Amino acid sequence: MTIGTVIRALAGALLVLGVVVPVTAAQPQPAFQWREEYLTAPDGTRLHADILRPAGLADDVRTPVIMTVSPYRNQLAYLTLPRPQGGPVTDYLAIGALLEAGYTYVIVDLRGFAGSSGCPDFGGPGERGDVRTAVEWAADAPWSTGRVGLYGVSYEGWTGVMGLAERPRGLAAVATFGPVVDPYSYLYMQGVSWRFSGKPVVETGIRPADGVGLEHLLFASIPGHWNSSPEYRANAGQIPLDCYLPYLAETANHDPGTAFWRERELVEKVRGSTTPVFLGQGLVDYNTRPYRVFDFWDALGPGEHRAWFGQWGHRDCQDKCAGPDFTADMRAFFDRHVAGRDVELPGPRITVNAADGSWRGEQRWPPADAARVPVPLRTGSYTHRGLLPGPDREIWTISEPLPTPQHLAGIPTATLRLDGPPAATVAMELYDVEPSGRATVITRGIAPVSATARIRLLAQDWPIAAGHRIGIRIVDMVDDVWAGAGVNAPVTVVAAEVELPLLTTLRSADLPGGAGVDLIKWKAERVLTLGPGVVENASVPLNLPAPSPAP
């Protein structure tokens, strides 16, 4: 059996899984007129495009264009969900509202996926060039005003960031939600593999990041729909092993210093960009995690940028976030910057949903008054062994009950002096500990053991009530978050300190909304109960500065 046959069989298995797993109700299809075109990249790669126009609009009427460049929208399947009806895949795109507003919507397949020829390269120069080619083609089209906006979530949000990096002619704005901005840190945190959820079977972390490359190649190997054009089916049917095998090897490499990973880091490539950006990032998103996306946000140049940061998972906020009207904000953003309409953008520059369910506006995030407060931690030793739980794997530091509320807003960092084998790891978790001992994860991070280990934890915006405690857990590994083998060796924590970004002035809600489904689920599932003995033995005074009351 050839490797190609195995890949094709696994791709078929993905579709079978999609058949047997319950899915949410299908979204109603908006009314549109549809046609397909092929465009040719400078290297000869043929890119397939679906062009969706408002129903009844004449072909010679020029409109602004919204575009999604995607690896996931095969006419036979959206991700693993089979589509026996064929045709353009519009799932989870705000196509109805945008067609109604007078836009043309274009979906372009990345090279190597669906109806496009060529080889995927995981955000490399080929895929970035595809975005540039697609935007400039749409800007020059006879049905276009010459202004193009990019929109997407996840990989489709990543292609929006690629567009910013390439700076194509005609790119007027980018709306990107839960994007990848550095594919290395998407898969690995300081060399340690993240685990991705086992959806649609379970949501806990099961799949090591090392296998994500294979998963994407399986998507690339899904055949075309039987009613698709001959060129579409020929492109979808290819399995070019001469690029698949290096792709697998490079994406499974844990070394951030390889030429492959350095070429794909986008933060520096977008630095100084003034193209308007509407960015969204869920702070409980454990797919594209709240990590380097804030470096991307800070790297943008001056411009009318907007952001939503808050307590949702891997999604935009068209629904399930329980906040202000996201779709109206997005449409106004495109109307102003792509259509050139004289509209005011509703809402604040940055919309924030905190972990207590409140919604507020900020001009900066982390907020300007987030002071970095150093907190010394208890020391000791733990055993790096993984899998089997036990108190020998962890060292707790727990504050006394807080005399005043605190509000963590930003990216905590930690520095630890360690003595242990370099094959071991050291992880840190922050907890909100209720008087009952119920402790909810706030954020976490990991690093390899070294003489001086530095951990940059994931970003959060988390108010902590008076009377609660702050718990800091040093542990070898969080088994459903990262993948790694235990080395069965002791690690000594000689000294440790964490810096907490704490607001000096508390906040009150000034936007409508409440707790969305992902926040409710997080607080129900990402918890443990600390016994009285653990709390008493680990309690220390933290002497945190008291914040000013909310105005």
PDB file of N, CA and C in Angstrom, residues 156-223:
ATOM      1  N   GLU A 156      -8.643  30.764   8.328  1.00  0.00           N
ATOM      2  CA  GLU A 156      -9.164  31.813   7.445  1.00  0.00           C
ATOM      3  C   GLU A 156      -8.886  33.205   8.004  1.00  0.00           C
ATOM      4  N   GLY A 157      -8.712  33.302   9.328  1.00  0.00           N
ATOM      5  CA  GLY A 157      -8.221  34.541   9.911  1.00  0.00           C
ATOM      6  C   GLY A 157      -6.726  34.700   9.702  1.00  0.00           C
ATOM      7  N   TRP A 158      -6.001  33.577   9.721  1.00  0.00           N
ATOM      8  CA  TRP A 158      -4.563  33.571   9.437  1.00  0.00           C
ATOM      9  C   TRP A 158      -4.297  34.128   8.032  1.00  0.00           C
ATOM     10  N   THR A 159      -5.115  33.738   7.060  1.00  0.00           N
ATOM     11  CA  THR A 159      -4.886  34.262   5.706  1.00  0.00           C
ATOM     12  C   THR A 159      -5.122  35.766   5.651  1.00  0.00           C
ATOM     13  N   GLY A 160      -5.970  36.292   6.544  1.00  0.00           N
ATOM     14  CA  GLY A 160      -6.099  37.749   6.631  1.00  0.00           C
ATOM     15  C   GLY A 160      -4.820  38.400   7.106  1.00  0.00           C
ATOM     16  N   VAL A 161      -4.156  37.776   8.098  1.00  0.00           N
ATOM     17  CA  VAL A 161      -2.871  38.296   8.579  1.00  0.00           C
ATOM     18  C   VAL A 161      -1.815  38.163   7.475  1.00  0.00           C
ATOM     19  N   MET A 162      -1.876  37.063   6.703  1.00  0.00           N
ATOM     20  CA  MET A 162      -0.976  36.941   5.557  1.00  0.00           C
ATOM     21  C   MET A 162      -1.164  38.105   4.595  1.00  0.00           C
ATOM     22  N   GLY A 163      -2.426  38.506   4.382  1.00  0.00           N
ATOM     23  CA  GLY A 163      -2.682  39.643   3.518  1.00  0.00           C
ATOM     24  C   GLY A 163      -2.030  40.907   4.034  1.00  0.00           C
ATOM     25  N   LEU A 164      -2.108  41.148   5.341  1.00  0.00           N
ATOM     26  CA  LEU A 164      -1.437  42.323   5.906  1.00  0.00           C
ATOM     27  C   LEU A 164       0.066  42.259   5.677  1.00  0.00           C
ATOM     28  N   ALA A 165       0.634  41.051   5.810  1.00  0.00           N
ATOM     29  CA  ALA A 165       2.077  40.894   5.626  1.00  0.00           C
ATOM     30  C   ALA A 165       2.488  41.129   4.184  1.00  0.00           C
ATOM     31  N   GLU A 166       1.627  40.749   3.227  1.00  0.00           N
ATOM     32  CA  GLU A 166       1.965  40.877   1.802  1.00  0.00           C
ATOM     33  C   GLU A 166       1.667  42.265   1.241  1.00  0.00           C
ATOM     34  N   ARG A 167       0.751  43.013   1.900  1.00  0.00           N
ATOM     35  CA  ARG A 167       0.390  44.367   1.464  1.00  0.00           C
ATOM     36  C   ARG A 167      -0.016  44.430  -0.010  1.00  0.00           C
ATOM     37  N   PRO A 168      -0.994  43.628  -0.430  1.00  0.00           N
ATOM     38  CA  PRO A 168      -1.399  43.642  -1.831  1.00  0.00           C
ATOM     39  C   PRO A 168      -2.140  44.925  -2.204  1.00  0.00           C
ATOM     40  N   ARG A 169      -2.034  45.285  -3.443  1.00  0.00           N
ATOM     41  CA  ARG A 169      -2.785  46.418  -3.975  1.00  0.00           C
ATOM     42  C   ARG A 169      -4.276  46.119  -3.856  1.00  0.00           C
ATOM     43  N   GLY A 170      -5.053  47.068  -3.356  1.00  0.00           N
ATOM     44  CA  GLY A 170      -6.493  46.915  -3.234  1.00  0.00           C
ATOM     45  C   GLY A 170      -6.971  46.457  -1.876  1.00  0.00           C
ATOM     46  N   LEU A 171      -6.061  46.012  -0.998  1.00  0.00           N
ATOM     47  CA  LEU A 171      -6.494  45.568   0.326  1.00  0.00           C
ATOM     48  C   LEU A 171      -6.867  46.775   1.173  1.00  0.00           C
ATOM     49  N   ALA A 172      -8.146  46.856   1.550  1.00  0.00           N
ATOM     50  CA  ALA A 172      -8.657  48.034   2.257  1.00  0.00           C
ATOM     51  C   ALA A 172      -8.843  47.802   3.742  1.00  0.00           C
ATOM     52  N   ALA A 173      -9.068  46.554   4.180  1.00  0.00           N
ATOM     53  CA  ALA A 173      -9.308  46.271   5.599  1.00  0.00           C
ATOM     54  C   ALA A 173      -9.249  44.770   5.807  1.00  0.00           C
ATOM     55  N   VAL A 174      -8.984  44.372   7.072  1.00  0.00           N
ATOM     56  CA  VAL A 174      -8.914  42.953   7.433  1.00  0.00           C
ATOM     57  C   VAL A 174      -9.675  42.750   8.736  1.00  0.00           C
ATOM     58  N   ALA A 175     -10.617  41.805   8.726  1.00  0.00           N
ATOM     59  CA  ALA A 175     -11.306  41.376   9.939  1.00  0.00           C
ATOM     60  C   ALA A 175     -10.875  39.942  10.215  1.00  0.00           C
ATOM     61  N   THR A 176     -10.167  39.731  11.319  1.00  0.00           N
ATOM     62  CA  THR A 176      -9.551  38.434  11.594  1.00  0.00           C
ATOM     63  C   THR A 176      -9.825  38.029  13.037  1.00  0.00           C
ATOM     64  N   PHE A 177     -10.315  36.806  13.226  1.00  0.00           N
ATOM     65  CA  PHE A 177     -10.775  36.366  14.538  1.00  0.00           C
ATOM     66  C   PHE A 177     -10.143  35.018  14.881  1.00  0.00           C
ATOM     67  N   GLY A 178      -9.515  34.962  16.060  1.00  0.00           N
ATOM     68  CA  GLY A 178      -8.806  33.758  16.464  1.00  0.00           C
ATOM     69  C   GLY A 178      -7.773  33.342  15.437  1.00  0.00           C
ATOM     70  N   PRO A 179      -6.944  34.300  14.942  1.00  0.00           N
ATOM     71  CA  PRO A 179      -6.015  33.940  13.873  1.00  0.00           C
ATOM     72  C   PRO A 179      -4.735  33.314  14.409  1.00  0.00           C
ATOM     73  N   VAL A 180      -4.021  32.640  13.525  1.00  0.00           N
ATOM     74  CA  VAL A 180      -2.628  32.272  13.766  1.00  0.00           C
ATOM     75  C   VAL A 180      -1.772  33.448  13.308  1.00  0.00           C
ATOM     76  N   VAL A 181      -0.838  33.883  14.128  1.00  0.00           N
ATOM     77  CA  VAL A 181       0.106  34.932  13.714  1.00  0.00           C
ATOM     78  C   VAL A 181       1.538  34.411  13.721  1.00  0.00           C
ATOM     79  N   ASP A 182       1.745  33.281  14.368  1.00  0.00           N
ATOM     80  CA  ASP A 182       3.053  32.632  14.427  1.00  0.00           C
ATOM     81  C   ASP A 182       2.770  31.141  14.524  1.00  0.00           C
ATOM     82  N   PRO A 183       2.854  30.397  13.405  1.00  0.00           N
ATOM     83  CA  PRO A 183       2.423  28.996  13.447  1.00  0.00           C
ATOM     84  C   PRO A 183       3.246  28.129  14.386  1.00  0.00           C
ATOM     85  N   TYR A 184       4.493  28.509  14.663  1.00  0.00           N
ATOM     86  CA  TYR A 184       5.261  27.731  15.632  1.00  0.00           C
ATOM     87  C   TYR A 184       4.589  27.803  17.003  1.00  0.00           C
ATOM     88  N   SER A 185       4.270  29.002  17.482  1.00  0.00           N
ATOM     89  CA  SER A 185       3.669  29.114  18.813  1.00  0.00           C
ATOM     90  C   SER A 185       2.226  28.624  18.822  1.00  0.00           C
ATOM     91  N   TYR A 186       1.616  28.486  17.658  1.00  0.00           N
ATOM     92  CA  TYR A 186       0.303  27.838  17.579  1.00  0.00           C
ATOM     93  C   TYR A 186       0.420  26.365  17.949  1.00  0.00           C
ATOM     94  N   LEU A 187       1.518  25.720  17.560  1.00  0.00           N
ATOM     95  CA  LEU A 187       1.691  24.295  17.822  1.00  0.00           C
ATOM     96  C   LEU A 187       2.481  23.997  19.091  1.00  0.00           C
ATOM     97  N   TYR A 188       3.432  24.873  19.424  1.00  0.00           N
ATOM     98  CA  TYR A 188       4.369  24.583  20.514  1.00  0.00           C
ATOM     99  C   TYR A 188       4.557  25.808  21.405  1.00  0.00           C
ATOM    100  N   MET A 189       4.682  25.568  22.713  1.00  0.00           N
ATOM    101  CA  MET A 189       5.036  26.624  23.649  1.00  0.00           C
ATOM    102  C   MET A 189       6.429  26.307  24.166  1.00  0.00           C
ATOM    103  N   GLN A 190       7.404  27.053  23.689  1.00  0.00           N
ATOM    104  CA  GLN A 190       8.800  26.834  24.056  1.00  0.00           C
ATOM    105  C   GLN A 190       9.207  25.370  23.851  1.00  0.00           C
ATOM    106  N   GLY A 191       8.809  24.819  22.715  1.00  0.00           N
ATOM    107  CA  GLY A 191       9.206  23.467  22.357  1.00  0.00           C
ATOM    108  C   GLY A 191       8.295  22.373  22.855  1.00  0.00           C
ATOM    109  N   VAL A 192       7.308  22.698  23.671  1.00  0.00           N
ATOM    110  CA  VAL A 192       6.401  21.701  24.229  1.00  0.00           C
ATOM    111  C   VAL A 192       5.116  21.691  23.409  1.00  0.00           C
ATOM    112  N   SER A 193       4.688  20.507  22.966  1.00  0.00           N
ATOM    113  CA  SER A 193       3.497  20.380  22.118  1.00  0.00           C
ATOM    114  C   SER A 193       2.227  20.721  22.895  1.00  0.00           C
ATOM    115  N   TRP A 194       1.449  21.644  22.328  1.00  0.00           N
ATOM    116  CA  TRP A 194       0.093  21.813  22.821  1.00  0.00           C
ATOM    117  C   TRP A 194      -0.722  20.565  22.476  1.00  0.00           C
ATOM    118  N   ARG A 195      -1.755  20.311  23.261  1.00  0.00           N
ATOM    119  CA  ARG A 195      -2.761  19.320  22.877  1.00  0.00           C
ATOM    120  C   ARG A 195      -3.999  20.059  22.373  1.00  0.00           C
ATOM    121  N   PHE A 196      -4.575  19.555  21.294  1.00  0.00           N
ATOM    122  CA  PHE A 196      -5.811  20.101  20.762  1.00  0.00           C
ATOM    123  C   PHE A 196      -6.965  19.181  21.150  1.00  0.00           C
ATOM    124  N   SER A 197      -8.148  19.733  21.144  1.00  0.00           N
ATOM    125  CA  SER A 197      -9.303  18.983  21.626  1.00  0.00           C
ATOM    126  C   SER A 197      -9.580  17.775  20.735  1.00  0.00           C
ATOM    127  N   GLY A 198     -10.311  16.837  21.302  1.00  0.00           N
ATOM    128  CA  GLY A 198     -10.723  15.657  20.548  1.00  0.00           C
ATOM    129  C   GLY A 198     -12.086  15.820  19.920  1.00  0.00           C
ATOM    130  N   LYS A 199     -12.482  17.082  19.621  1.00  0.00           N
ATOM    131  CA  LYS A 199     -13.768  17.295  18.966  1.00  0.00           C
ATOM    132  C   LYS A 199     -13.796  16.510  17.661  1.00  0.00           C
ATOM    133  N   PRO A 200     -14.952  16.028  17.241  1.00  0.00           N
ATOM    134  CA  PRO A 200     -16.266  16.229  17.865  1.00  0.00           C
ATOM    135  C   PRO A 200     -16.625  15.212  18.934  1.00  0.00           C
ATOM    136  N   VAL A 201     -15.675  14.336  19.315  1.00  0.00           N
ATOM    137  CA  VAL A 201     -15.990  13.294  20.297  1.00  0.00           C
ATOM    138  C   VAL A 201     -15.914  13.845  21.712  1.00  0.00           C
ATOM    139  N   VAL A 202     -14.774  14.464  22.073  1.00  0.00           N
ATOM    140  CA  VAL A 202     -14.603  15.091  23.380  1.00  0.00           C
ATOM    141  C   VAL A 202     -13.905  16.429  23.188  1.00  0.00           C
ATOM    142  N   GLU A 203     -14.048  17.321  24.176  1.00  0.00           N
ATOM    143  CA  GLU A 203     -13.453  18.649  24.061  1.00  0.00           C
ATOM    144  C   GLU A 203     -12.134  18.760  24.810  1.00  0.00           C
ATOM    145  N   THR A 204     -11.783  17.784  25.631  1.00  0.00           N
ATOM    146  CA  THR A 204     -10.516  17.863  26.345  1.00  0.00           C
ATOM    147  C   THR A 204      -9.358  17.646  25.381  1.00  0.00           C
ATOM    148  N   GLY A 205      -8.173  18.098  25.806  1.00  0.00           N
ATOM    149  CA  GLY A 205      -7.009  18.010  24.942  1.00  0.00           C
ATOM    150  C   GLY A 205      -6.535  16.576  24.773  1.00  0.00           C
ATOM    151  N   ILE A 206      -6.492  16.106  23.538  1.00  0.00           N
ATOM    152  CA  ILE A 206      -6.060  14.741  23.229  1.00  0.00           C
ATOM    153  C   ILE A 206      -4.990  14.758  22.147  1.00  0.00           C
ATOM    154  N   ARG A 207      -5.217  15.511  21.077  1.00  0.00           N
ATOM    155  CA  ARG A 207      -4.369  15.429  19.884  1.00  0.00           C
ATOM    156  C   ARG A 207      -3.111  16.260  20.055  1.00  0.00           C
ATOM    157  N   PRO A 208      -1.912  15.645  20.064  1.00  0.00           N
ATOM    158  CA  PRO A 208      -0.682  16.436  20.158  1.00  0.00           C
ATOM    159  C   PRO A 208      -0.476  17.279  18.906  1.00  0.00           C
ATOM    160  N   ALA A 209       0.140  18.431  19.079  1.00  0.00           N
ATOM    161  CA  ALA A 209       0.354  19.349  17.969  1.00  0.00           C
ATOM    162  C   ALA A 209       1.221  18.740  16.876  1.00  0.00           C
ATOM    163  N   ASP A 210       2.043  17.774  17.215  1.00  0.00           N
ATOM    164  CA  ASP A 210       2.903  17.145  16.221  1.00  0.00           C
ATOM    165  C   ASP A 210       2.100  16.570  15.050  1.00  0.00           C
ATOM    166  N   GLY A 211       0.831  16.217  15.277  1.00  0.00           N
ATOM    167  CA  GLY A 211       0.017  15.610  14.230  1.00  0.00           C
ATOM    168  C   GLY A 211      -0.829  16.583  13.443  1.00  0.00           C
ATOM    169  N   VAL A 212      -0.750  17.870  13.737  1.00  0.00           N
ATOM    170  CA  VAL A 212      -1.598  18.839  13.044  1.00  0.00           C
ATOM    171  C   VAL A 212      -1.249  18.911  11.558  1.00  0.00           C
ATOM    172  N   GLY A 213       0.041  18.769  11.226  1.00  0.00           N
ATOM    173  CA  GLY A 213       0.420  18.777   9.818  1.00  0.00           C
ATOM    174  C   GLY A 213      -0.293  17.680   9.035  1.00  0.00           C
ATOM    175  N   LEU A 214      -0.339  16.472   9.596  1.00  0.00           N
ATOM    176  CA  LEU A 214      -1.044  15.377   8.935  1.00  0.00           C
ATOM    177  C   LEU A 214      -2.528  15.696   8.793  1.00  0.00           C
ATOM    178  N   GLU A 215      -3.126  16.269   9.828  1.00  0.00           N
ATOM    179  CA  GLU A 215      -4.546  16.603   9.740  1.00  0.00           C
ATOM    180  C   GLU A 215      -4.819  17.556   8.583  1.00  0.00           C
ATOM    181  N   HIS A 216      -3.965  18.562   8.419  1.00  0.00           N
ATOM    182  CA  HIS A 216      -4.187  19.501   7.324  1.00  0.00           C
ATOM    183  C   HIS A 216      -3.987  18.845   5.961  1.00  0.00           C
ATOM    184  N   LEU A 217      -3.046  17.919   5.871  1.00  0.00           N
ATOM    185  CA  LEU A 217      -2.877  17.218   4.600  1.00  0.00           C
ATOM    186  C   LEU A 217      -4.072  16.309   4.308  1.00  0.00           C
ATOM    187  N   LEU A 218      -4.717  15.795   5.342  1.00  0.00           N
ATOM    188  CA  LEU A 218      -5.931  15.015   5.117  1.00  0.00           C
ATOM    189  C   LEU A 218      -7.047  15.904   4.561  1.00  0.00           C
ATOM    190  N   PHE A 219      -7.172  17.120   5.088  1.00  0.00           N
ATOM    191  CA  PHE A 219      -8.135  18.054   4.502  1.00  0.00           C
ATOM    192  C   PHE A 219      -7.797  18.322   3.035  1.00  0.00           C
ATOM    193  N   ALA A 220      -6.502  18.471   2.754  1.00  0.00           N
ATOM    194  CA  ALA A 220      -6.074  18.758   1.387  1.00  0.00           C
ATOM    195  C   ALA A 220      -6.347  17.589   0.454  1.00  0.00           C
ATOM    196  N   SER A 221      -6.518  16.380   0.996  1.00  0.00           N
ATOM    197  CA  SER A 221      -6.675  15.181   0.176  1.00  0.00           C
ATOM    198  C   SER A 221      -8.126  14.762  -0.008  1.00  0.00           C
ATOM    199  N   ILE A 222      -9.061  15.528   0.519  1.00  0.00           N
ATOM    200  CA  ILE A 222     -10.479  15.220   0.297  1.00  0.00           C
ATOM    201  C   ILE A 222     -10.796  15.424  -1.186  1.00  0.00           C
ATOM    202  N   PRO A 223     -11.387  14.450  -1.855  1.00  0.00           N
ATOM    203  CA  PRO A 223     -11.661  14.594  -3.292  1.00  0.00           C
ATOM    204  C   PRO A 223     -12.740  15.638  -3.561  1.00  0.00           C
TER     205      PRO A 223
END
